[in-house]
Amino acid sequence: MKRFYCQCKQEIFFNNAFCDKCGRDLIYDPKAQTMWSGVLTDHDFITHPNSSTNETAPVVLHPCNNRNSAIHCNWAVSSEHDTQCVSCKTTRYIPDLSIPKNNQRWLTIERAKRQLISSLISLNLPIENYHEKEGGLAFDFLEDQRSNPNVALEHVLTGHSNGVITINAAEADEGFLHVMKEQMGEPYRTILGHFRHEVGHYYWDQLIQTDYQLQVFRELFGDERQDYEKALQHYYNQKKPKFKSSQFITPYASSHPFEDWAETWAHYMHIVDTLETAVSYGLSSYEPKINDFNSWFSEWARVAQIMNALNRSMGLTDAYPFILTQIVRNKLEFIDSLIDGYADFPSNITKPLK
């Protein structure tokens, strides 16, 4: 995440709608990827000139309609013809807001989604919602009978299908999330992690477009044509899934090539966002360069080592305990190449892996 400051020099944060120090209204502009301070009128947001972006004149932005809803969206819309921001437009179903707890759940989930969408914008990835095209991004935040006995669904599973990403709204509760961590053996399970994983499935369809790209994918991740349901059933039937830590970034990645892709994609996004935060706070002096994967990867290893050391000094578990072997690195580099839009991938990742 980037670091932002109000006109009064107070540090402000990604989800802030007003400055705690001076009271100025704040709005996030996803196009410029910056936070503005100013005055909110009935219909417009009038910003002050922002020295951090070299603006010398006020900017007029239109706030998202959800600014005054339960989720307190602080984003601007893309054009004056829109009523919702690029993130809110992807939400298709929300939990029943007549249940007080669901207001906080929806707030927590949407904040994580805005962070996801901001990262996708930074990576210059296409973001087309379900209103714009068939199979476009749509998010369903559903409840089941474990959290709301009045709904018909007995069990909501997080997942992706043809652009629709489903999240169990109860995962926004710390208690429910903790139980799921224990049951699924996923100590680092988070709402944001869910979003990054599931959107990886969506972008597999968007980015794997040629026979060559599919060939490289299969050499790195395996043949996605193997039976998906049987593969997952086999994975979950194991008391303790066995996997080669040298080949997969997580145990779940070993269940099927599609899940290996999605898990690796999620970690790619973890790294991108965390490294940007490290730079913003002076923990790293890394400067992104075009197709500079090697320096990006090396800098992440250094920053992750510092993060883990800081956690240990506080008596906490490692912030990033995952092992990025050469095989995993090759998978990350393939994803990086696809995102950058390069047709020619490094020769070392076009050979079958042993």
CSV table of C-alpha atoms in Angstrom, one decimal:
chain,number,residue,atom,x,y,z
A,1,MET,CA,0.0,0.0,0.0
A,2,LYS,CA,1.1,3.5,-0.7
A,3,ARG,CA,1.5,6.1,2.0
A,4,PHE,CA,-0.8,9.2,2.0
A,5,TYR,CA,-0.9,12.5,3.7
A,6,CYS,CA,-3.6,15.1,4.2
A,7,GLN,CA,-3.1,18.8,3.3
A,8,CYS,CA,-2.5,19.4,7.0
A,9,LYS,CA,0.5,16.9,6.8
A,10,GLN,CA,-1.3,14.3,8.9
A,11,GLU,CA,-0.8,10.8,7.7
A,12,ILE,CA,-4.0,9.3,6.4
A,13,PHE,CA,-4.9,5.8,5.4
A,14,PHE,CA,-6.4,3.9,2.5
A,15,ASN,CA,-9.9,3.6,3.9
A,16,ASN,CA,-10.1,7.0,5.6
A,17,ALA,CA,-13.1,9.2,4.7
A,18,PHE,CA,-12.0,12.2,6.7
A,19,CYS,CA,-8.8,13.4,8.4
A,20,ASP,CA,-8.7,12.7,12.1
A,21,LYS,CA,-6.6,15.8,12.7
A,22,CYS,CA,-8.1,18.7,10.7
A,23,GLY,CA,-11.5,17.1,9.7
A,24,ARG,CA,-11.1,17.6,6.0
A,25,ASP,CA,-13.1,15.1,3.8
A,26,LEU,CA,-10.9,12.6,2.0
A,27,ILE,CA,-11.5,10.7,-1.3
A,28,TYR,CA,-9.5,8.1,-3.0
A,29,ASP,CA,-9.1,8.5,-6.8
A,30,PRO,CA,-8.5,5.0,-8.3
A,31,LYS,CA,-7.5,6.5,-11.6
A,32,ALA,CA,-4.7,8.6,-10.2
A,33,GLN,CA,-4.2,6.1,-7.3
A,34,THR,CA,-3.9,8.9,-4.8
A,35,MET,CA,-5.9,10.3,-1.8
A,36,TRP,CA,-7.3,13.8,-2.0
A,37,SER,CA,-8.4,16.1,0.8
A,38,GLY,CA,-11.1,18.6,0.3
A,39,VAL,CA,-14.7,19.5,0.8
A,40,LEU,CA,-17.6,17.2,0.1
A,41,THR,CA,-20.7,19.0,-1.3
A,42,ASP,CA,-24.1,17.6,-2.1
A,43,HIS,CA,-22.9,16.1,-5.4
A,44,ASP,CA,-19.2,16.7,-5.8
A,45,PHE,CA,-15.9,16.4,-4.0
A,46,ILE,CA,-13.8,19.6,-4.4
A,47,THR,CA,-10.2,18.8,-3.7
A,48,HIS,CA,-7.4,21.1,-2.7
A,49,PRO,CA,-4.2,21.2,-4.8
A,50,ASN,CA,-2.0,18.3,-3.8
A,51,SER,CA,1.7,18.9,-3.7
A,52,SER,CA,2.4,15.2,-3.8
A,53,THR,CA,1.0,14.9,-7.3
A,54,ASN,CA,2.2,18.3,-8.5
A,55,GLU,CA,-1.4,19.5,-9.0
A,56,THR,CA,-1.8,23.3,-8.9
A,57,ALA,CA,-5.5,23.6,-9.3
A,58,PRO,CA,-8.5,22.1,-7.5
A,59,VAL,CA,-9.9,18.8,-8.9
A,60,VAL,CA,-13.6,18.0,-8.9
A,61,LEU,CA,-14.4,14.3,-8.2
A,62,HIS,CA,-17.7,12.5,-7.8
A,63,PRO,CA,-18.0,10.3,-4.7
A,64,CYS,CA,-19.3,6.7,-4.9
A,65,ASN,CA,-23.0,6.4,-3.8
A,66,ASN,CA,-21.9,3.9,-1.1
A,67,ARG,CA,-20.0,6.6,0.7
A,68,ASN,CA,-22.9,7.1,3.1
A,69,SER,CA,-23.8,3.4,3.2
A,70,ALA,CA,-22.7,0.8,5.8
A,71,ILE,CA,-19.4,0.3,3.9
A,72,HIS,CA,-18.4,4.0,4.0
A,73,CYS,CA,-16.8,3.7,0.5
A,74,ASN,CA,-14.3,6.6,0.2
A,75,TRP,CA,-13.6,6.1,-3.6
A,76,ALA,CA,-14.4,8.4,-6.5
A,77,VAL,CA,-16.4,7.1,-9.5
A,78,SER,CA,-14.7,6.7,-12.9
A,79,SER,CA,-16.9,9.2,-14.7
A,80,GLU,CA,-19.7,11.7,-13.9
A,81,HIS,CA,-22.2,9.2,-15.4
A,82,ASP,CA,-21.4,6.5,-12.8
A,83,THR,CA,-23.0,6.3,-9.4
A,84,GLN,CA,-20.7,3.6,-8.0
A,85,CYS,CA,-16.9,3.3,-8.0
A,86,VAL,CA,-15.1,0.6,-9.9
A,87,SER,CA,-15.0,-1.6,-6.8
A,88,CYS,CA,-18.6,-1.3,-5.7
A,89,LYS,CA,-19.8,-2.0,-9.2
A,90,THR,CA,-18.5,-5.5,-9.0
A,91,THR,CA,-20.6,-6.4,-5.9
A,92,ARG,CA,-23.7,-8.4,-6.9
A,93,TYR,CA,-25.1,-9.8,-3.7
A,94,ILE,CA,-24.7,-8.6,-0.1
A,95,PRO,CA,-25.7,-10.1,3.2
A,96,ASP,CA,-29.1,-9.2,4.8
A,97,LEU,CA,-28.5,-5.8,6.4
A,98,SER,CA,-31.5,-6.1,8.7
A,99,ILE,CA,-29.2,-8.3,10.8
A,100,PRO,CA,-27.0,-5.7,12.6
A,101,LYS,CA,-23.9,-7.9,12.5
A,102,ASN,CA,-24.0,-8.0,8.7
A,103,ASN,CA,-23.3,-4.3,8.4
A,104,GLN,CA,-19.9,-4.8,9.9
A,105,ARG,CA,-19.3,-7.9,7.9
A,106,TRP,CA,-20.1,-6.1,4.7
A,107,LEU,CA,-17.8,-3.2,5.7
A,108,THR,CA,-14.9,-5.6,6.4
A,109,ILE,CA,-15.3,-7.5,3.1
A,110,GLU,CA,-15.6,-4.4,0.9
A,111,ARG,CA,-12.5,-2.8,2.5
A,112,ALA,CA,-10.6,-5.9,1.5
A,113,LYS,CA,-12.1,-5.9,-2.0
A,114,ARG,CA,-11.1,-2.2,-2.5
A,115,GLN,CA,-7.5,-3.2,-1.6
A,116,LEU,CA,-7.7,-6.0,-4.1
A,117,ILE,CA,-9.1,-3.8,-6.9
A,118,SER,CA,-6.5,-1.1,-6.2
A,119,SER,CA,-3.7,-3.7,-6.7
A,120,LEU,CA,-5.3,-4.9,-9.9
A,121,ILE,CA,-5.4,-1.3,-11.2
A,122,SER,CA,-1.7,-0.9,-10.2
A,123,LEU,CA,-0.9,-4.0,-12.2
A,124,ASN,CA,-2.8,-2.6,-15.3
A,125,LEU,CA,-5.0,-5.7,-15.3
A,126,PRO,CA,-8.4,-5.5,-17.1
A,127,ILE,CA,-11.3,-5.0,-14.7
A,128,GLU,CA,-14.6,-5.6,-16.4
A,129,ASN,CA,-17.6,-6.2,-14.2
A,130,TYR,CA,-20.6,-8.3,-14.8
A,131,HIS,CA,-22.6,-5.3,-16.0
A,132,GLU,CA,-20.1,-4.7,-18.8
A,133,LYS,CA,-19.7,-8.2,-20.2
A,134,GLU,CA,-20.8,-11.8,-19.7
A,135,GLY,CA,-18.4,-13.5,-17.4
A,136,GLY,CA,-17.2,-10.2,-16.0
A,137,LEU,CA,-16.1,-9.8,-12.4
A,138,ALA,CA,-19.0,-10.2,-9.8
A,139,PHE,CA,-18.8,-10.7,-6.1
A,140,ASP,CA,-21.4,-12.5,-4.1
A,141,PHE,CA,-21.2,-12.1,-0.3
A,142,LEU,CA,-23.5,-14.8,0.9
A,143,GLU,CA,-24.7,-16.3,4.2
A,144,ASP,CA,-25.5,-19.8,5.2
A,145,GLN,CA,-27.3,-21.4,8.1
A,146,ARG,CA,-24.2,-21.4,10.3
A,147,SER,CA,-24.5,-17.7,10.7
A,148,ASN,CA,-28.1,-17.0,9.7
A,149,PRO,CA,-30.7,-19.7,10.3
A,150,ASN,CA,-33.2,-17.9,8.2
A,151,VAL,CA,-31.4,-18.5,4.9
A,152,ALA,CA,-31.9,-21.5,2.6
A,153,LEU,CA,-28.2,-22.3,2.0
A,154,GLU,CA,-26.8,-24.8,4.4
A,155,HIS,CA,-23.2,-24.2,3.5
A,156,VAL,CA,-21.5,-21.4,1.5
A,157,LEU,CA,-18.1,-22.2,0.0
A,158,THR,CA,-15.7,-19.6,-1.1
A,159,GLY,CA,-15.0,-20.1,-4.8
A,160,HIS,CA,-15.0,-18.8,-8.4
A,161,SER,CA,-17.1,-19.7,-11.4
A,162,ASN,CA,-17.2,-17.9,-14.7
A,163,GLY,CA,-16.3,-14.5,-13.2
A,164,VAL,CA,-18.4,-14.9,-10.0
A,165,ILE,CA,-16.4,-14.9,-6.8
A,166,THR,CA,-18.4,-16.1,-3.8
A,167,ILE,CA,-17.3,-15.3,-0.2
A,168,ASN,CA,-19.0,-16.5,2.9
A,169,ALA,CA,-19.9,-13.3,4.7
A,170,ALA,CA,-19.2,-14.9,8.1
A,171,GLU,CA,-15.5,-15.1,7.3
A,172,ALA,CA,-15.4,-11.4,8.2
A,173,ASP,CA,-16.0,-12.5,11.8
A,174,GLU,CA,-12.7,-13.2,13.7
A,175,GLY,CA,-14.3,-16.2,15.6
A,176,PHE,CA,-15.6,-17.9,12.4
A,177,LEU,CA,-12.3,-17.2,10.6
A,178,HIS,CA,-10.4,-18.7,13.4
A,179,VAL,CA,-12.5,-21.9,13.3
A,180,MET,CA,-12.0,-22.2,9.6
A,181,LYS,CA,-8.2,-21.7,10.0
A,182,GLU,CA,-8.2,-24.7,12.3
A,183,GLN,CA,-10.5,-26.9,10.2
A,184,MET,CA,-8.8,-26.2,6.9
A,185,GLY,CA,-5.2,-26.1,8.3
A,186,GLU,CA,-4.7,-22.6,6.9
A,187,PRO,CA,-3.2,-20.5,9.6
A,188,TYR,CA,-2.7,-17.5,7.2
A,189,ARG,CA,-6.3,-17.5,6.0
A,190,THR,CA,-7.7,-14.0,5.5
A,191,ILE,CA,-10.5,-12.3,3.5
A,192,LEU,CA,-7.9,-10.4,1.4
A,193,GLY,CA,-6.1,-13.7,0.8
A,194,HIS,CA,-9.4,-15.3,-0.4
A,195,PHE,CA,-9.9,-12.4,-2.9
A,196,ARG,CA,-6.4,-12.7,-4.3
A,197,HIS,CA,-6.7,-16.5,-4.7
A,198,GLU,CA,-10.1,-16.4,-6.3
A,199,VAL,CA,-9.3,-13.6,-8.6
A,200,GLY,CA,-6.4,-15.6,-9.8
A,201,HIS,CA,-8.9,-18.2,-11.2
A,202,TYR,CA,-10.6,-15.3,-13.0
A,203,TYR,CA,-7.4,-14.0,-14.6
A,204,TRP,CA,-6.3,-17.5,-15.7
A,205,ASP,CA,-9.1,-17.2,-18.2
A,206,GLN,CA,-8.1,-13.7,-19.1
A,207,LEU,CA,-4.4,-14.1,-19.5
A,208,ILE,CA,-3.9,-17.7,-20.9
A,209,GLN,CA,-4.8,-16.9,-24.5
A,210,THR,CA,-2.3,-18.8,-26.7
A,211,ASP,CA,-1.2,-22.4,-27.2
A,212,TYR,CA,2.3,-21.4,-26.2
A,213,GLN,CA,1.1,-19.8,-23.0
A,214,LEU,CA,-0.9,-22.9,-22.2
A,215,GLN,CA,2.0,-25.2,-22.9
A,216,VAL,CA,4.3,-23.2,-20.5
A,217,PHE,CA,1.5,-23.3,-17.9
A,218,ARG,CA,1.3,-27.1,-18.1
A,219,GLU,CA,5.0,-27.5,-17.9
A,220,LEU,CA,5.1,-25.4,-14.7
A,221,PHE,CA,1.8,-26.2,-13.0
A,222,GLY,CA,0.7,-29.4,-14.5
A,223,ASP,CA,-2.2,-30.5,-16.8
A,224,GLU,CA,-5.4,-28.6,-15.9
A,225,ARG,CA,-7.5,-31.2,-17.8
A,226,GLN,CA,-7.3,-33.7,-15.0
A,227,ASP,CA,-10.6,-34.2,-13.1
A,228,TYR,CA,-10.9,-31.2,-10.8
A,229,GLU,CA,-13.6,-32.7,-8.4
A,230,LYS,CA,-11.7,-36.0,-8.0
A,231,ALA,CA,-8.4,-34.1,-7.4
A,232,LEU,CA,-10.0,-32.0,-4.6
A,233,GLN,CA,-11.8,-35.0,-3.1
A,234,HIS,CA,-8.5,-36.9,-3.0
A,235,TYR,CA,-6.8,-33.9,-1.4
A,236,TYR,CA,-9.4,-33.5,1.4
A,237,ASN,CA,-9.6,-37.2,2.1
A,238,GLN,CA,-6.1,-37.2,3.3
A,239,LYS,CA,-5.7,-36.7,7.0
A,240,LYS,CA,-2.6,-34.7,6.4
A,241,PRO,CA,-2.0,-33.9,2.8
A,242,LYS,CA,1.4,-34.9,1.6
A,243,PHE,CA,3.1,-32.5,-0.9
A,244,LYS,CA,6.5,-31.6,-2.1
A,245,SER,CA,7.4,-28.3,-0.5
A,246,SER,CA,10.1,-27.8,-3.1
A,247,GLN,CA,7.4,-27.8,-5.8
A,248,PHE,CA,4.4,-26.0,-4.3
A,249,ILE,CA,4.0,-22.8,-2.3
A,250,THR,CA,1.3,-24.3,0.0
A,251,PRO,CA,-0.2,-27.7,0.6
A,252,TYR,CA,-3.4,-26.7,-1.1
A,253,ALA,CA,-1.5,-25.8,-4.2
A,254,SER,CA,-0.7,-29.5,-4.7
A,255,SER,CA,-4.4,-30.4,-5.0
A,256,HIS,CA,-4.8,-29.4,-8.7
A,257,PRO,CA,-2.9,-27.3,-11.3
A,258,PHE,CA,-5.7,-24.7,-11.2
A,259,GLU,CA,-5.2,-24.4,-7.4
A,260,ASP,CA,-1.5,-24.2,-7.7
A,261,TRP,CA,-1.9,-21.3,-10.1
A,262,ALA,CA,-4.4,-19.5,-7.8
A,263,GLU,CA,-2.2,-20.0,-4.7
A,264,THR,CA,0.9,-18.8,-6.6
A,265,TRP,CA,-1.1,-15.8,-8.0
A,266,ALA,CA,-2.3,-14.9,-4.5
A,267,HIS,CA,1.3,-14.9,-3.3
A,268,TYR,CA,2.4,-12.8,-6.2
A,269,MET,CA,-0.2,-10.2,-5.2
A,270,HIS,CA,0.9,-10.5,-1.5
A,271,ILE,CA,4.5,-9.7,-2.5
A,272,VAL,CA,3.6,-6.8,-4.8
A,273,ASP,CA,1.4,-5.1,-2.2
A,274,THR,CA,3.7,-5.7,0.7
A,275,LEU,CA,6.8,-4.6,-1.1
A,276,GLU,CA,5.1,-1.4,-2.1
A,277,THR,CA,4.2,-0.8,1.6
A,278,ALA,CA,7.8,-1.5,2.5
A,279,VAL,CA,9.0,1.1,0.0
A,280,SER,CA,6.4,3.6,1.2
A,281,TYR,CA,7.6,3.3,4.8
A,282,GLY,CA,11.3,3.4,4.1
A,283,LEU,CA,11.9,-0.3,4.8
A,284,SER,CA,13.0,-0.8,1.2
A,285,SER,CA,14.6,1.5,-1.5
A,286,TYR,CA,13.5,-0.8,-4.3
A,287,GLU,CA,12.5,1.0,-7.5
A,288,PRO,CA,10.4,-1.1,-9.9
A,289,LYS,CA,11.8,-1.4,-13.4
A,290,ILE,CA,10.2,-2.9,-16.5
A,291,ASN,CA,10.5,-6.7,-16.5
A,292,ASP,CA,12.9,-6.5,-13.6
A,293,PHE,CA,11.8,-9.8,-12.0
A,294,ASN,CA,15.2,-10.8,-10.5
A,295,SER,CA,15.7,-7.6,-8.5
A,296,TRP,CA,12.0,-7.7,-7.4
A,297,PHE,CA,12.4,-11.3,-6.2
A,298,SER,CA,15.7,-10.7,-4.4
A,299,GLU,CA,14.3,-7.6,-2.7
A,300,TRP,CA,11.3,-9.5,-1.5
A,301,ALA,CA,13.5,-12.2,0.1
A,302,ARG,CA,15.3,-9.4,2.0
A,303,VAL,CA,12.1,-7.7,3.1
A,304,ALA,CA,10.5,-10.9,4.1
A,305,GLN,CA,13.5,-11.8,6.2
A,306,ILE,CA,13.2,-8.4,8.0
A,307,MET,CA,9.5,-8.9,8.5
A,308,ASN,CA,10.0,-12.3,10.1
A,309,ALA,CA,12.8,-11.0,12.3
A,310,LEU,CA,10.5,-8.2,13.6
A,311,ASN,CA,7.7,-10.7,14.3
A,312,ARG,CA,10.1,-13.0,16.2
A,313,SER,CA,11.3,-10.0,18.3
A,314,MET,CA,7.6,-9.6,19.4
A,315,GLY,CA,7.1,-13.2,20.2
A,316,LEU,CA,4.9,-13.8,17.1
A,317,THR,CA,5.1,-16.4,14.3
A,318,ASP,CA,6.8,-15.5,11.1
A,319,ALA,CA,4.9,-13.0,8.9
A,320,TYR,CA,5.9,-14.9,5.8
A,321,PRO,CA,7.0,-18.5,6.5
A,322,PHE,CA,6.7,-19.7,2.9
A,323,ILE,CA,9.6,-21.2,1.0
A,324,LEU,CA,10.1,-19.8,-2.5
A,325,THR,CA,12.1,-22.5,-4.2
A,326,GLN,CA,13.4,-22.3,-7.7
A,327,ILE,CA,10.3,-24.1,-9.0
A,328,VAL,CA,8.0,-21.7,-7.2
A,329,ARG,CA,10.1,-18.8,-8.4
A,330,ASN,CA,9.7,-20.0,-12.0
A,331,LYS,CA,5.9,-20.0,-11.5
A,332,LEU,CA,6.0,-16.5,-10.1
A,333,GLU,CA,8.1,-15.4,-13.0
A,334,PHE,CA,5.6,-16.9,-15.5
A,335,ILE,CA,2.8,-14.9,-13.8
A,336,ASP,CA,4.9,-11.8,-13.8
A,337,SER,CA,5.5,-12.2,-17.6
A,338,LEU,CA,1.9,-12.7,-18.3
A,339,ILE,CA,0.9,-9.6,-16.3
A,340,ASP,CA,3.6,-7.6,-18.1
A,341,GLY,CA,2.3,-8.8,-21.4
A,342,TYR,CA,5.5,-10.2,-22.8
A,343,ALA,CA,5.2,-13.0,-25.3
A,344,ASP,CA,8.7,-14.4,-24.9
A,345,PHE,CA,9.3,-15.9,-21.5
A,346,PRO,CA,12.7,-16.7,-20.1
A,347,SER,CA,14.0,-20.0,-21.6
A,348,ASN,CA,14.6,-21.6,-18.2
A,349,ILE,CA,10.9,-21.8,-17.5
A,350,THR,CA,9.9,-23.4,-20.8
A,351,LYS,CA,11.5,-26.7,-20.0
A,352,PRO,CA,9.7,-29.5,-18.1
A,353,LEU,CA,10.4,-29.4,-14.4
A,354,LYS,CA,11.7,-32.5,-12.7
